[in-house]
PDB file of C-alpha atoms in Angstrom:
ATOM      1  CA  UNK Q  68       0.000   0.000   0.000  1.00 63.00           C
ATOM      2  CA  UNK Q  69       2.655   2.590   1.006  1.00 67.00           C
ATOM      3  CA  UNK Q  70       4.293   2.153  -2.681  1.00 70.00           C
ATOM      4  CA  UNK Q  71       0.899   2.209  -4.457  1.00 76.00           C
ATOM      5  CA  UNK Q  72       0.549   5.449  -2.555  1.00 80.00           C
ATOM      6  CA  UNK Q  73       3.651   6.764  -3.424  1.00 79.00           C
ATOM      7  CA  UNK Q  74       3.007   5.886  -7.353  1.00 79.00           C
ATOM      8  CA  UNK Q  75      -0.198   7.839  -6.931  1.00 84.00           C
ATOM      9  CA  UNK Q  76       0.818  10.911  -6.075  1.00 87.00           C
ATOM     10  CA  UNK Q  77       3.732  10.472  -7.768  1.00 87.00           C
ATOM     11  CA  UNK Q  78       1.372  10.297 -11.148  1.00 87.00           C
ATOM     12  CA  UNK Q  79      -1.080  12.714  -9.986  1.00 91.00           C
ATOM     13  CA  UNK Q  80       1.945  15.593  -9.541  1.00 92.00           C
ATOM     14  CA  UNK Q  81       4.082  14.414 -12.417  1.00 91.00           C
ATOM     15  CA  UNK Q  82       0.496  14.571 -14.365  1.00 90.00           C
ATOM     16  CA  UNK Q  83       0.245  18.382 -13.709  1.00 92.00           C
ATOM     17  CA  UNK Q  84       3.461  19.440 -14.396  1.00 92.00           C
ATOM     18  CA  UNK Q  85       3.541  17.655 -17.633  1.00 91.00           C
ATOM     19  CA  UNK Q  86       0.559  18.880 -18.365  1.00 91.00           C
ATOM     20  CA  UNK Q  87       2.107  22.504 -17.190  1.00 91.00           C
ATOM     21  CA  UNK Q  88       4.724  21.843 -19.341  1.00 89.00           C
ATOM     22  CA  UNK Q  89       3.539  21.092 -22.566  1.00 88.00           C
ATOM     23  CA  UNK Q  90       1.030  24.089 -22.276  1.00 89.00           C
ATOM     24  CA  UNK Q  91       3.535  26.627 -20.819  1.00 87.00           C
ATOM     25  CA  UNK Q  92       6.548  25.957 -23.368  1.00 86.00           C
ATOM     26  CA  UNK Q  93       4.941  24.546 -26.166  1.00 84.00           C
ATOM     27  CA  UNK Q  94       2.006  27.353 -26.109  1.00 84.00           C
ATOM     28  CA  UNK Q  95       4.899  29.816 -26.028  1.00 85.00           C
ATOM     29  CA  UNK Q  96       5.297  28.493 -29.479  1.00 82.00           C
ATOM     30  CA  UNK Q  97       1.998  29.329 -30.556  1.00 80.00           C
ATOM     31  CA  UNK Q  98       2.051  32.413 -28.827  1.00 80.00           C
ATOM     32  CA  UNK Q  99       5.004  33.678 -30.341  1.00 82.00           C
ATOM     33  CA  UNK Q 100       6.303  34.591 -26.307  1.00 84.00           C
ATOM     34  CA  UNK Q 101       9.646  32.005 -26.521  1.00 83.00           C
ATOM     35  CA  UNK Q 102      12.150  34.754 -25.790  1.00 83.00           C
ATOM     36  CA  UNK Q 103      10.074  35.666 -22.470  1.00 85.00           C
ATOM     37  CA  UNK Q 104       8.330  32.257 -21.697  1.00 85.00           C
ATOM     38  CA  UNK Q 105      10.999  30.226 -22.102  1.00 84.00           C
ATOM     39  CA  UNK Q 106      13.977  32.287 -20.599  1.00 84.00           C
ATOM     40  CA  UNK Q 107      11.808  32.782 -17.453  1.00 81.00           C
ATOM     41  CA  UNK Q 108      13.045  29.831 -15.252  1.00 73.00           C
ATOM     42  CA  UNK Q 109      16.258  29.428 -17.032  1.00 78.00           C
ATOM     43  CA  UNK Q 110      18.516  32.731 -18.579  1.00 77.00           C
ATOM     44  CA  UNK Q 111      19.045  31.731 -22.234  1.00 81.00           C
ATOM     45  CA  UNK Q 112      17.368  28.849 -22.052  1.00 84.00           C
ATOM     46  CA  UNK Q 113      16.096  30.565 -26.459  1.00 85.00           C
ATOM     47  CA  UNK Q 114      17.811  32.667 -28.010  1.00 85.00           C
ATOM     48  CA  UNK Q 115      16.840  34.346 -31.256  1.00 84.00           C
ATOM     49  CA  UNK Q 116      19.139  32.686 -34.144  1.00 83.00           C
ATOM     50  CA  UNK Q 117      19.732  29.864 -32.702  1.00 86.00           C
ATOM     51  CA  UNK Q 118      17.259  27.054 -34.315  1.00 89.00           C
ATOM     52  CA  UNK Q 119      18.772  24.106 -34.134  1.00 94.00           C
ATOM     53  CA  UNK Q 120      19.482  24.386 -30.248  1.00 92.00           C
ATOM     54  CA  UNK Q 121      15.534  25.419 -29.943  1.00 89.00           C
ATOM     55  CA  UNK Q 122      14.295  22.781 -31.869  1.00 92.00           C
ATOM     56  CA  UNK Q 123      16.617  20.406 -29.467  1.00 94.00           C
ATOM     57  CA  UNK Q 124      15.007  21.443 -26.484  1.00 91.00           C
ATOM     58  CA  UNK Q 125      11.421  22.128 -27.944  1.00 90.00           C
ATOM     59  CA  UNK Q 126      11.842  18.289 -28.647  1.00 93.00           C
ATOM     60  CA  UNK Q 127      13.055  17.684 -24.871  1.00 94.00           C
ATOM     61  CA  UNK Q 128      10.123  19.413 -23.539  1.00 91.00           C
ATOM     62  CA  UNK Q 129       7.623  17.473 -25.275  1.00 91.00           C
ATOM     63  CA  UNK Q 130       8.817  14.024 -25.211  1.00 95.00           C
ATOM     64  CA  UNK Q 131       9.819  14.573 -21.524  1.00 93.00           C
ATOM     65  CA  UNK Q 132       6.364  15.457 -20.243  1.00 92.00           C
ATOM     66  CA  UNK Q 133       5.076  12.285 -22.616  1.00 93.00           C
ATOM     67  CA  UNK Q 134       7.423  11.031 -20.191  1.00 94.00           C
ATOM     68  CA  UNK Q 135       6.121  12.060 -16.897  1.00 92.00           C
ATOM     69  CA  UNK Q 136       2.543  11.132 -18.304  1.00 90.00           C
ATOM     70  CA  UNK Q 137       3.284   7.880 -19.340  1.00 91.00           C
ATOM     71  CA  UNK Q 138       5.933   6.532 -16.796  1.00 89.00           C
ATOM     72  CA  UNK Q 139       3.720   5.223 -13.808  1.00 85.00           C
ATOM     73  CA  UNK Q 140       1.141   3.282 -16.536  1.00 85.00           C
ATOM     74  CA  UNK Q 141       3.864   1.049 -17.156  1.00 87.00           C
ATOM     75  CA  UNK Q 142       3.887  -0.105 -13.633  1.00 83.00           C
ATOM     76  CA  UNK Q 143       0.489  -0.831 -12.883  1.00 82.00           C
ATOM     77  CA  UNK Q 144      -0.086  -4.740 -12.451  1.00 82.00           C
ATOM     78  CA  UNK Q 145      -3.475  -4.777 -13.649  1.00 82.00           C
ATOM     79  CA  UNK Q 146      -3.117  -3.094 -16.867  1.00 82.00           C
ATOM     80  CA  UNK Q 147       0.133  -5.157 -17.735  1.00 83.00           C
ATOM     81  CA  UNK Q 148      -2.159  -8.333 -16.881  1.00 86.00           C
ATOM     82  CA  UNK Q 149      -5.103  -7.629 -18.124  1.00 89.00           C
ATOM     83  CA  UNK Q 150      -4.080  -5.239 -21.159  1.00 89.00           C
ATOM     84  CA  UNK Q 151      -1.034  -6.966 -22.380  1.00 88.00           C
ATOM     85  CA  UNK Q 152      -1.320  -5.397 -25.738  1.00 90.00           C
ATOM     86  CA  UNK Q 153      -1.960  -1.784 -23.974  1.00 91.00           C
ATOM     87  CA  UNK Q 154       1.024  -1.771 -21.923  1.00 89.00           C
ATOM     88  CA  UNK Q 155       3.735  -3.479 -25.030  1.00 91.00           C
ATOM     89  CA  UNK Q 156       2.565   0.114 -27.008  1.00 93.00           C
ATOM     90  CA  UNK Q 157       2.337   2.888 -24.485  1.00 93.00           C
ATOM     91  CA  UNK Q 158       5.671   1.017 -23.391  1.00 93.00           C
ATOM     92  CA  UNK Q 159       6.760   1.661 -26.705  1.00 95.00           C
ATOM     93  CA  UNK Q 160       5.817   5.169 -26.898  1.00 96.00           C
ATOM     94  CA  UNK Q 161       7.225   5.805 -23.214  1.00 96.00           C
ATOM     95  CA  UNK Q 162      10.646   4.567 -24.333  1.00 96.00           C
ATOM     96  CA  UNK Q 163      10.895   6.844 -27.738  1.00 97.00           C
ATOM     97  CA  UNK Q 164       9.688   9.106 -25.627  1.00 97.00           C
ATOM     98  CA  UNK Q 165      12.608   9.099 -23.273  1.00 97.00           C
ATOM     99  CA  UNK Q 166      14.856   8.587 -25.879  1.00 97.00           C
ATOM    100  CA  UNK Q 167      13.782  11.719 -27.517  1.00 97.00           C
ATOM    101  CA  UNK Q 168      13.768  13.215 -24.586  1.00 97.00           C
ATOM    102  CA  UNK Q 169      17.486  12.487 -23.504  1.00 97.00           C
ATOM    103  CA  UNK Q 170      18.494  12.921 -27.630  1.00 97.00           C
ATOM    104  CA  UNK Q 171      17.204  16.486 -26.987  1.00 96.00           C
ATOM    105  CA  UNK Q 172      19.113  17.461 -23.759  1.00 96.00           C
ATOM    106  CA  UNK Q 173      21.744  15.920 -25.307  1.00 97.00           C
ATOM    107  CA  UNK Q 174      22.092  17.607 -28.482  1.00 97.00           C
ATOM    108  CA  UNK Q 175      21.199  21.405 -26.791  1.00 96.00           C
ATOM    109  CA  UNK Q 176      23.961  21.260 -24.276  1.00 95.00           C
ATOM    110  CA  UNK Q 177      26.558  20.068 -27.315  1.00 96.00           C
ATOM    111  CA  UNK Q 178      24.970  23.083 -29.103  1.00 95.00           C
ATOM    112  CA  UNK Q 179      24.792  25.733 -26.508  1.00 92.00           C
ATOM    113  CA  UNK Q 180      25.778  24.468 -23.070  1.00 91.00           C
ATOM    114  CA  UNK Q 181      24.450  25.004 -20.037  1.00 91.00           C
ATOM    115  CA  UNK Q 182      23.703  28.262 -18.514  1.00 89.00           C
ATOM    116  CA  UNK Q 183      25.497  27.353 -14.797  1.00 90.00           C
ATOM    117  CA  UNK Q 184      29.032  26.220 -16.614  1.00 92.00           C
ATOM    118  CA  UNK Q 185      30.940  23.000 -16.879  1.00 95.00           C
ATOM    119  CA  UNK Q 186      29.535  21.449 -13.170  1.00 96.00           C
ATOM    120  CA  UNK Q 187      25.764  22.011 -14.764  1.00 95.00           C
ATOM    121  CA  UNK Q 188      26.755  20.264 -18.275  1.00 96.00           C
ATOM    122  CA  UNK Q 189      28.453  17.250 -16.332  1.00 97.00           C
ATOM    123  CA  UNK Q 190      25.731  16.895 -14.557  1.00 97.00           C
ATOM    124  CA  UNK Q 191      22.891  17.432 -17.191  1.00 97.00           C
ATOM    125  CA  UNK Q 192      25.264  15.764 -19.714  1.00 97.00           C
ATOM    126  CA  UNK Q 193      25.475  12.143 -17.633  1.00 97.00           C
ATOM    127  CA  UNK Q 194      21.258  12.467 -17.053  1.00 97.00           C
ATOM    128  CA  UNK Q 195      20.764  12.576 -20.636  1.00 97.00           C
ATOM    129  CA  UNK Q 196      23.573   9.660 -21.160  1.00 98.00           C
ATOM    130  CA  UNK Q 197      21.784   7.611 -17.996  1.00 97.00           C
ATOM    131  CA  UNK Q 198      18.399   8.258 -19.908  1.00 97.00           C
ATOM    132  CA  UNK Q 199      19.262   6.945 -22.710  1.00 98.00           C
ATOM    133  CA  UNK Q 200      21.278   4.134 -21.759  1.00 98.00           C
ATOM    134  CA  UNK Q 201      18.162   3.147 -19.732  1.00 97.00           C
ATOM    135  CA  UNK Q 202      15.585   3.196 -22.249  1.00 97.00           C
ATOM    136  CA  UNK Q 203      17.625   1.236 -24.637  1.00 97.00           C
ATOM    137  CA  UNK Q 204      18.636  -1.322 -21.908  1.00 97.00           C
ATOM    138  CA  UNK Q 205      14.540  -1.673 -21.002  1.00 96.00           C
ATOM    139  CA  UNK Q 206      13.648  -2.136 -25.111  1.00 96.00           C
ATOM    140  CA  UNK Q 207      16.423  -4.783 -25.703  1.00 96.00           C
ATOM    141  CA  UNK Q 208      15.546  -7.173 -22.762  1.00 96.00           C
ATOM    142  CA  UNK Q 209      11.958  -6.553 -23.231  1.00 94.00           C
ATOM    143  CA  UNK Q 210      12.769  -7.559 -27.083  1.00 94.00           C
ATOM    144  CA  UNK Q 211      14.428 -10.503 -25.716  1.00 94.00           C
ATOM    145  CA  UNK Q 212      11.518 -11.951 -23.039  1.00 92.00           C
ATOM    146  CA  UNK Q 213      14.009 -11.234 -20.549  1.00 94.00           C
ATOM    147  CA  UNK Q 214      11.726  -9.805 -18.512  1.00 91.00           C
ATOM    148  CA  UNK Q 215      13.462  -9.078 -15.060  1.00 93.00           C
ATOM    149  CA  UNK Q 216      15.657  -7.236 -16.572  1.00 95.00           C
ATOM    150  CA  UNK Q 217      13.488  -5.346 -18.621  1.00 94.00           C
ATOM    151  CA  UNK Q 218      11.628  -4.588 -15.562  1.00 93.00           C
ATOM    152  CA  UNK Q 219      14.642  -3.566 -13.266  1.00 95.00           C
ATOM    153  CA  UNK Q 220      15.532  -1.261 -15.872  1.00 96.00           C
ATOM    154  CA  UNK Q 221      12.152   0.432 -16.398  1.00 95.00           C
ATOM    155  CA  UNK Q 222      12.858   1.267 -12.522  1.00 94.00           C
ATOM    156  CA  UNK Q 223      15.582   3.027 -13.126  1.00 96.00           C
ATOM    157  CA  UNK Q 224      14.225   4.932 -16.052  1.00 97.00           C
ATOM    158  CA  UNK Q 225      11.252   5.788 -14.578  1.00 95.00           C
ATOM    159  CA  UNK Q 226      13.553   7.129 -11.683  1.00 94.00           C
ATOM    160  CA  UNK Q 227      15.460   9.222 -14.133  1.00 96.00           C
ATOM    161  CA  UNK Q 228      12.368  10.250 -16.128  1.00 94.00           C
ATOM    162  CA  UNK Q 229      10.470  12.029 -12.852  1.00 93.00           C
ATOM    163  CA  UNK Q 230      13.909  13.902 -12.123  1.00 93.00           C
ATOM    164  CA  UNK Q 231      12.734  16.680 -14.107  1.00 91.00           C
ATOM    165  CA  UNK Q 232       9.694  16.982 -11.981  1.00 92.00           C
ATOM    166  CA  UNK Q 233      11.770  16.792  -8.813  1.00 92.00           C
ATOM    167  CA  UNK Q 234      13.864  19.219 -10.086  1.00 93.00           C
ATOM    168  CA  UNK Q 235      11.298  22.226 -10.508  1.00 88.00           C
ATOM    169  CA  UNK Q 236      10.399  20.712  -7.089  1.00 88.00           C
ATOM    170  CA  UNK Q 237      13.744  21.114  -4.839  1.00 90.00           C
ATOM    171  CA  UNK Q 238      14.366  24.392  -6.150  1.00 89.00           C
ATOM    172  CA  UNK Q 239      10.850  25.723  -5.391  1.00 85.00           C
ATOM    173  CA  UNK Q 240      10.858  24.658  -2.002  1.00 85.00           C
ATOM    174  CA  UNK Q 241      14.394  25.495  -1.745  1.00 89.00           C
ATOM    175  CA  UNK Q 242      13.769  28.981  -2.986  1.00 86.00           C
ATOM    176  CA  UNK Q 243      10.382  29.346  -0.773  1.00 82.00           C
ATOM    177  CA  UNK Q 244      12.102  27.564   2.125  1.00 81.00           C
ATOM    178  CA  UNK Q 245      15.572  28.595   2.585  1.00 81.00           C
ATOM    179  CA  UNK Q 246      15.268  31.988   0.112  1.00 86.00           C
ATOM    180  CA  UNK Q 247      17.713  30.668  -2.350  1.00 86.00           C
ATOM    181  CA  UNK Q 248      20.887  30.467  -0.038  1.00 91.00           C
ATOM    182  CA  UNK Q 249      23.517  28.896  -2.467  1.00 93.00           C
ATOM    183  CA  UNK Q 250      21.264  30.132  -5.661  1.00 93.00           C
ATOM    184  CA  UNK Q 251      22.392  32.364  -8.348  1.00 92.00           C
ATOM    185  CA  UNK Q 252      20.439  34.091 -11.451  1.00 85.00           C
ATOM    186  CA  UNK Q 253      23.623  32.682 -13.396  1.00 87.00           C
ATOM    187  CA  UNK Q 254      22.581  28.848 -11.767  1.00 91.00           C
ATOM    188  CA  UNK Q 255      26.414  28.668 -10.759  1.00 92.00           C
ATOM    189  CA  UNK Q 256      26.423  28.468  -7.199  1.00 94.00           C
ATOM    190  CA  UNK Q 257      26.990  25.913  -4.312  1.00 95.00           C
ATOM    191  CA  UNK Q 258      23.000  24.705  -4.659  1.00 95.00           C
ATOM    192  CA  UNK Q 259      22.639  24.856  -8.165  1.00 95.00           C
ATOM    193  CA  UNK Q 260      25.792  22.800  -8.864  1.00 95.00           C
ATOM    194  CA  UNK Q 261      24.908  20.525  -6.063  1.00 95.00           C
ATOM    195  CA  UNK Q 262      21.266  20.388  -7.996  1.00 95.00           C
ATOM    196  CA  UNK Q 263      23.019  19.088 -11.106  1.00 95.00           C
ATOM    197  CA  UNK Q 264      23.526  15.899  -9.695  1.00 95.00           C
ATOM    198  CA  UNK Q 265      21.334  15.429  -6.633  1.00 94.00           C
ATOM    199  CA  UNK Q 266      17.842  15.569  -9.047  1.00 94.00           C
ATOM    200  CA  UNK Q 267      18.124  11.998 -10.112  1.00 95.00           C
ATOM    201  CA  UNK Q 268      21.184  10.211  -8.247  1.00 95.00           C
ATOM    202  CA  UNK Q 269      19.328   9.775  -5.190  1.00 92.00           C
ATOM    203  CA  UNK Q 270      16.357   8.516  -7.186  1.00 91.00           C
ATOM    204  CA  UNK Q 271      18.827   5.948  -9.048  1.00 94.00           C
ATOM    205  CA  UNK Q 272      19.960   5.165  -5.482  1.00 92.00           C
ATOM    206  CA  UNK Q 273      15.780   4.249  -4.568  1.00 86.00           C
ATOM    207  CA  UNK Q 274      15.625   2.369  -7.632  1.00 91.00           C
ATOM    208  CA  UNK Q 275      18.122  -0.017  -6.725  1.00 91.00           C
ATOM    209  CA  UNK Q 276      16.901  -0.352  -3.331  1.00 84.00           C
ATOM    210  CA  UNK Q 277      13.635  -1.119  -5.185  1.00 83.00           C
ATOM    211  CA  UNK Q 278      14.968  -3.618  -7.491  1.00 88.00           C
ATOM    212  CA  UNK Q 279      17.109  -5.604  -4.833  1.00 84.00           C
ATOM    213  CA  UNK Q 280      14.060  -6.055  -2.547  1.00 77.00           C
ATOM    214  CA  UNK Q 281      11.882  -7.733  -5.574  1.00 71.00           C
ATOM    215  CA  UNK Q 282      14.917 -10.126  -6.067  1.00 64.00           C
ATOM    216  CA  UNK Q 283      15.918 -11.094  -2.903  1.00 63.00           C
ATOM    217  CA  UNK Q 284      13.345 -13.136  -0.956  1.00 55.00           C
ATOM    218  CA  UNK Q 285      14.789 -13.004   2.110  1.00 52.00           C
ATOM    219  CA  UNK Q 286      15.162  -9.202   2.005  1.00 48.00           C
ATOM    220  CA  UNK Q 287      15.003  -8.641   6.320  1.00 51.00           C
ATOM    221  CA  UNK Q 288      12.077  -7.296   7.400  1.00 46.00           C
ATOM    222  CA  UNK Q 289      13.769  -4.291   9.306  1.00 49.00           C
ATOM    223  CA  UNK Q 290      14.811  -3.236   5.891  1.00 52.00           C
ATOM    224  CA  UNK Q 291      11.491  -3.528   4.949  1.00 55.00           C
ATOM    225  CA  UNK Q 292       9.417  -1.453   7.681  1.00 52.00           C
ATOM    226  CA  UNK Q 293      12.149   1.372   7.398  1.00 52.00           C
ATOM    227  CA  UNK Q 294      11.881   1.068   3.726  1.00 60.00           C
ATOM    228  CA  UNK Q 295       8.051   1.275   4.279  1.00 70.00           C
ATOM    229  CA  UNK Q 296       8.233   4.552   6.434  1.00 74.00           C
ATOM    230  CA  UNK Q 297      10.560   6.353   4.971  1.00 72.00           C
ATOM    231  CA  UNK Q 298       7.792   6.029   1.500  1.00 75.00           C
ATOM    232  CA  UNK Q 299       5.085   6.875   3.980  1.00 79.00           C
ATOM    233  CA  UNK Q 300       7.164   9.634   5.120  1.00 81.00           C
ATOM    234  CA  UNK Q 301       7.716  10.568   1.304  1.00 79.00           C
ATOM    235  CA  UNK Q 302       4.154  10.341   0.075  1.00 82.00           C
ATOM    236  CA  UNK Q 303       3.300  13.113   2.846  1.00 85.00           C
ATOM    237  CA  UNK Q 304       5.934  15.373   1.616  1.00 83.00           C
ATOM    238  CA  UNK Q 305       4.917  15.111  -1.944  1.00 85.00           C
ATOM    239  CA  UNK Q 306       1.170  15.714  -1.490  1.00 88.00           C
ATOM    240  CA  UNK Q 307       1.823  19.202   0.758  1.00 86.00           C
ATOM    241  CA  UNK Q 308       4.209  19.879  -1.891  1.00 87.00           C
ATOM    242  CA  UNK Q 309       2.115  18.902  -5.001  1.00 90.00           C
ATOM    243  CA  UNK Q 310      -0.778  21.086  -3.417  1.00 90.00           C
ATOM    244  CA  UNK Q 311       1.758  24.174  -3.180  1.00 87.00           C
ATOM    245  CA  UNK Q 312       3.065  23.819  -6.714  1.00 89.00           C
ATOM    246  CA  UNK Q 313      -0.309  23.070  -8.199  1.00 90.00           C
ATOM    247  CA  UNK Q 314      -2.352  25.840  -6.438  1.00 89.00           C
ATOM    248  CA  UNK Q 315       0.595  28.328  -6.884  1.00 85.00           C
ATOM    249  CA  UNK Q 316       2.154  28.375  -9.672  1.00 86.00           C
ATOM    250  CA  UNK Q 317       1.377  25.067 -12.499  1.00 90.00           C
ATOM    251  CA  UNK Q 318      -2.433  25.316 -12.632  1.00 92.00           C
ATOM    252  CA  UNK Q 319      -2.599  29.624 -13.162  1.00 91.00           C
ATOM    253  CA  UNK Q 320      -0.263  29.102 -15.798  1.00 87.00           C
ATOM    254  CA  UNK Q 321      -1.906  26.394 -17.626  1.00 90.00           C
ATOM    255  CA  UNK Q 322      -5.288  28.842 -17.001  1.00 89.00           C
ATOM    256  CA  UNK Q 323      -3.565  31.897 -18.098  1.00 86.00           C
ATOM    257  CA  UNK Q 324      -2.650  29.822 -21.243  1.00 84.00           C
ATOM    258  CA  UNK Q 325      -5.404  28.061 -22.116  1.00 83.00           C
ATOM    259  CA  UNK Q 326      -7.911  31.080 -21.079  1.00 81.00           C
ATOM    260  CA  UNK Q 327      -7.493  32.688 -24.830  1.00 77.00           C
ATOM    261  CA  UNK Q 328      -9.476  29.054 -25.662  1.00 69.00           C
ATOM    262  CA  UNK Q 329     -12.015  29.484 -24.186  1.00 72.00           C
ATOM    263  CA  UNK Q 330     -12.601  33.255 -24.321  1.00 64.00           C
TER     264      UNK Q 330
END
């Protein structure tokens, strides 16, 4: 129960900030507003001229919250048992989705860097690598029937795919928590390079723990209360944080962009 809970609220959060996502950025598109839209949580993120690197992470953007939409289906056991078919092609779709997603990443920081310096590349560079690495490693055992493997790497994938999410995440309730100590407009200081890395190895580090405790039966059972507390403990934090973010700061945005719609 304490896992189902935590892949709940995991989807429901990941669900709005996708959904934020591919309204905010890709409307800013539509709305001709990339310069200001885009640039708003990251300096330089678009720059006028420079296509290629836009079209890069235009195409990171969308496949990522495909992503973050898509991830938690693929580990529901009902719909794997009862909708074989269903789960093989939104796994499909999932895993060009990532791949897209880390291509993209990928290809903008060779074309333009990052905007915090080398720390923020290595650490944005080695995501994108991880991602992709992952998603290929899930669609060649899955290929192959070998199917523990497959799964064990769809963990870690899905750990890297929600780091995006966590990273709007830390640095909102870093920045509303501690007022940005260790922050700088130029993302080059002692949080923001610690954020490079921290957004996804810890969640790589849960993964494993995850896939060790589904392969070893005798896993001890203080292992597994602690394990079971600390997601109880985890589910609490992300619902008073998912509220925050939601009520704040993704659903006006997605209003204020869809509004024009419905006017």
């Amino acid at each position: 129960m304490p896992l189902r809970s935590l892949l709940a609220i995991v989807w429901i959060s990941t669900g709005i900030f996708s959904i934020y996502i591919a309204t905010f950025y890709g409307g800013a598109i539509l709305a001709g507003t990339l310069e200001k839209d885009w640039n708003e949580v990251l300096p330089r993120l678009y720059e006028p001229g420079a296509i290629a690197a836009a079209t890069m992470i235009g195409m990171h953007f969308i496949a990522g919250s495909s992503v973050l939409l898509l991830g938690p289906l693929q580990f529901i056991p009902a719909l794997r048992a009862r909708h074989p078919r269903l789960h093989r092609w939104t796994g499909r779709v999932y895993l060009v989705s990532a791949l897209l997603a880390g291509i993209g990443g990928l290809a903008y920081l060779a074309l333009k860097g990052a905007v915090g310096g080398i720390v923020m590349e290595i650490g944005f560079g080695l995501y994108g690598v991880l991602t992709v690495l992952a998603a290929l490693q899930a669609w060649r055992h899955a290929a192959a029937r070998r199917l523990d493997l497959h799964r064990a790497w769809a963990i870690r994938l899905f750990a890297l795919g929600i780091g995006s999410w966590l990273y709007r995440m830390y640095y909102g309730i870093w920045l509303k928590g501690l007022g940005g100590a260790g922050h700088t407009g130029t993302f080059d200081g002692p949080f923001d390079m610690t954020m490079s890395f921290f957004f996804y190895v810890p969640n790589l580090l849960v993964a494993e723990y995850f896939i060790r405790r589904q392969s070893t039966p005798a896993f001890s059972m203080p292992r597994r209360v602690l394990g079971q507390a600390g997601i109880v403990a985890l589910v609490l934090v992300l619902l008073a944080a998912t509220w925050l973010f939601a009520h704040a700061y993704w659903l006006p945005h997605i209003g204020r962009r869809l509004a024009p719609l419905f006017a």
